[in-house]
Coordinates of N, CA and C in Angstrom, one line a residue:
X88 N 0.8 -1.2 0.0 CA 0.0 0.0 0.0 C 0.9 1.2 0.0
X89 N 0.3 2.3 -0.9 CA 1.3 3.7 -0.9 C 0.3 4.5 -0.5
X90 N 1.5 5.2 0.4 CA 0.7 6.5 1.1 C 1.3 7.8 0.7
X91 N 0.8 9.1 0.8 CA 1.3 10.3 0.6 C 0.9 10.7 2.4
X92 N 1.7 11.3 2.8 CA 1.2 12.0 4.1 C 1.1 13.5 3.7
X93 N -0.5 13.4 4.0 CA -0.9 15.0 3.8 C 0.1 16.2 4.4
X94 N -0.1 15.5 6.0 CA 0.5 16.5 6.6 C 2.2 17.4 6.2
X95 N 2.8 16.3 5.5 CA 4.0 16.9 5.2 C 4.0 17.4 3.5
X96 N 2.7 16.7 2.7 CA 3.1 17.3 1.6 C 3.1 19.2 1.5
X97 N 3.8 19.3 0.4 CA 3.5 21.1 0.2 C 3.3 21.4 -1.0
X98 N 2.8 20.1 -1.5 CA 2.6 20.7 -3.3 C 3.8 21.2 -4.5
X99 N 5.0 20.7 -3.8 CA 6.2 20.6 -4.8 C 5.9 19.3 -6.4
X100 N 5.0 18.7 -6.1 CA 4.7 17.6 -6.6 C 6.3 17.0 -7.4
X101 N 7.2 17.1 -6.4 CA 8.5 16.5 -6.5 C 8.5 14.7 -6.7
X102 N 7.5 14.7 -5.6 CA 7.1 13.0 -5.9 C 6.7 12.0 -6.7
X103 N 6.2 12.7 -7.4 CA 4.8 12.3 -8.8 C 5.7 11.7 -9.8
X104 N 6.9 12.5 -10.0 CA 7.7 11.6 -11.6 C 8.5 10.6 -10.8
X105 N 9.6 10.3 -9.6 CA 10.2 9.1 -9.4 C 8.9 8.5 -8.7
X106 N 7.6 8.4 -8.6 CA 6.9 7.4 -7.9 C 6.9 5.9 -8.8
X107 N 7.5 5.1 -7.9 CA 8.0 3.4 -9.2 C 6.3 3.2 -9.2
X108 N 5.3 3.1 -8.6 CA 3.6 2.7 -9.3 C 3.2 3.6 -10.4
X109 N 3.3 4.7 -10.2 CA 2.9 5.9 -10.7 C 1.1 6.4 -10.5
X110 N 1.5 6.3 -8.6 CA -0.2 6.2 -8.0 C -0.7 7.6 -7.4
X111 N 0.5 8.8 -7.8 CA 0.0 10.0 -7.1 C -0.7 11.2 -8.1
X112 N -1.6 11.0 -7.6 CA -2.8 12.5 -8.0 C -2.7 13.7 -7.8
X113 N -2.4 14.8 -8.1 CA -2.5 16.3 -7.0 C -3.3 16.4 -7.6
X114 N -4.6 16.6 -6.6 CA -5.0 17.4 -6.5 C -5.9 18.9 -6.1
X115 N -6.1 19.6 -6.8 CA -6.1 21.3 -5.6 C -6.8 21.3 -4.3
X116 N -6.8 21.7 -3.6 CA -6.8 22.5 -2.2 C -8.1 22.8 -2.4
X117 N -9.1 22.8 -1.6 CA -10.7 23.5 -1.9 C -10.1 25.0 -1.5
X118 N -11.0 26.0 -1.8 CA -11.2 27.5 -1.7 C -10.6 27.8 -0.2
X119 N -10.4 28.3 0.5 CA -10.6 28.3 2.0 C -12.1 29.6 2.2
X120 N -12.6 28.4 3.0 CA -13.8 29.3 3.1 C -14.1 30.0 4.7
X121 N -13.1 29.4 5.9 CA -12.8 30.3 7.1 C -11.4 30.2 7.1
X122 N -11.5 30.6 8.7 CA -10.1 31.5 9.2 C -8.7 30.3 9.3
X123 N -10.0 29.4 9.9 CA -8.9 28.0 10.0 C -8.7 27.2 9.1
X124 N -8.9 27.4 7.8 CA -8.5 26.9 6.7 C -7.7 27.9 5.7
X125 N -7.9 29.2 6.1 CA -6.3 30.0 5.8 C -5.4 29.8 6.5
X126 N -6.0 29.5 7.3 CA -4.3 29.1 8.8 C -3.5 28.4 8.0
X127 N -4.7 27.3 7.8 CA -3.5 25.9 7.2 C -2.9 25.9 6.5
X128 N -3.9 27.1 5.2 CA -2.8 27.2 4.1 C -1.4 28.1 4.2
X129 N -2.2 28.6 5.0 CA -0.6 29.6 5.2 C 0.5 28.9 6.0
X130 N 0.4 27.6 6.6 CA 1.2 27.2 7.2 C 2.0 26.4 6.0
X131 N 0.9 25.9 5.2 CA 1.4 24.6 4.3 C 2.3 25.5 3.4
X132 N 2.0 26.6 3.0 CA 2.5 27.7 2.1 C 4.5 28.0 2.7
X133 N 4.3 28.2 4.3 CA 5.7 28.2 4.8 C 6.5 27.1 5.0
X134 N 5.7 26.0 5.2 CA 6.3 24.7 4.8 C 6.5 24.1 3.4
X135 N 6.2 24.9 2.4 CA 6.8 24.8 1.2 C 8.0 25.4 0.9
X136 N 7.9 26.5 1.2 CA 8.7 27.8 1.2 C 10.7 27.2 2.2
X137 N 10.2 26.3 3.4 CA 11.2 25.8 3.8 C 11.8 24.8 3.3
X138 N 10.9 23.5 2.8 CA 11.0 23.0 1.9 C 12.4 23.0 0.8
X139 N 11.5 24.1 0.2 CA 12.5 24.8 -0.9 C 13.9 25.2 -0.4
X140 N 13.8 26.0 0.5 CA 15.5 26.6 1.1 C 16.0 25.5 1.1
X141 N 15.9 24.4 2.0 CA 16.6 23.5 2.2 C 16.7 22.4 0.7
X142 N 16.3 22.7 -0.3 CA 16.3 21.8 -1.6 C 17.6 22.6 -2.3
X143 N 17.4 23.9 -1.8 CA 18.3 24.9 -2.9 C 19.4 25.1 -2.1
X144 N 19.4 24.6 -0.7 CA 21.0 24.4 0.3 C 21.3 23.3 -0.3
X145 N 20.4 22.0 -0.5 CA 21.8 21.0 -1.1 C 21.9 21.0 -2.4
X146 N 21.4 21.6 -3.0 CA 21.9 21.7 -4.4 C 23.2 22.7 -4.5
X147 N 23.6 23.7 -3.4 CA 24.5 24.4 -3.6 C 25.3 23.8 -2.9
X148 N 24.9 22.7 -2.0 CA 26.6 21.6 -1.5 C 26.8 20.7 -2.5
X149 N 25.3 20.5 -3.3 CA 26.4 19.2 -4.0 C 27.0 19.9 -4.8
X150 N 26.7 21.3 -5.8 CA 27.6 21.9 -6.6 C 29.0 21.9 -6.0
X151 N 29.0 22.6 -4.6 CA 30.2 22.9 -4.1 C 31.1 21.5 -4.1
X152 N 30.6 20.3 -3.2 CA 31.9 19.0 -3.2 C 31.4 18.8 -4.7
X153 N 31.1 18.9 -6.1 CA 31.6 18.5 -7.1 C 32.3 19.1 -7.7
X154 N 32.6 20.7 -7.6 CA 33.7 21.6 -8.0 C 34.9 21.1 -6.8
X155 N 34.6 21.0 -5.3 CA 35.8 20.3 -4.9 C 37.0 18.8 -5.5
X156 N 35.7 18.3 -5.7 CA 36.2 16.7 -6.5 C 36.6 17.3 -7.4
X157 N 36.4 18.1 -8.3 CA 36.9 17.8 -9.5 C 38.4 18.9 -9.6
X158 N 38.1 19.5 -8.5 CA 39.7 20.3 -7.9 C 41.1 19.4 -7.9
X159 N 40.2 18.3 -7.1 CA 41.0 17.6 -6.2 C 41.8 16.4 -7.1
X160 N 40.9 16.1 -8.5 CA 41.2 15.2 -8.9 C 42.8 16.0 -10.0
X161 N 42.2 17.2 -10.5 CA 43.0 18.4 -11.4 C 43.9 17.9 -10.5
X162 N 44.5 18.3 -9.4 CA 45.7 18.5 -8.7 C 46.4 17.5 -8.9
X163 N 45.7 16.0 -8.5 CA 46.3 14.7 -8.9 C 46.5 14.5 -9.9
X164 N 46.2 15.0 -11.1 CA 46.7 14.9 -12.3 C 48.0 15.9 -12.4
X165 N 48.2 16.7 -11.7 CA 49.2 17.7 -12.3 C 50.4 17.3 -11.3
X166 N 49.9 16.3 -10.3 CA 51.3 15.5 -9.7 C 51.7 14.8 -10.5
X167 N 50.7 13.9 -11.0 CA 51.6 12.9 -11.7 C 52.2 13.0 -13.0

């Protein structure tokens, strides 16, 4: 059985192309029609929002250790 957990999704639909069944749906959010269902969106909205920082922090380490590797490997070439 495959699950999506509401609670953590944020609508990156990041999941949808590697899923190996190909069993996920988005989708939309009904209207919010009170207070407590802008809350949530606004929460799910900063939980996207963090989400993202932390997707575009490792994308700027893996850049960084692959320009280091490939420093590191230059150098070893220029010893030998």
């Amino acid at each position: 059985m495959h699950t999506v957990i509401a609670s953590e999704c944020t609508g990156c639909e990041l999941c949808v192309a590697p899923c190996p069944v190909d069993c996920i749906v988005m989708k939309p959010l009904p209207t919010p029609i009170d207070k407590e269902q802008s809350l949530i969106q606004g929460q799910k909205y900063a939980q996207a929002q963090l989400a993202k920082r932390r997707y575009d922090v490792r994308c700027l380490r893996k850049e960084r250790e692959n320009t280091e590797k490939a420093e590191r490997a230059k150098q070893k070439r220029a010893e030998l």
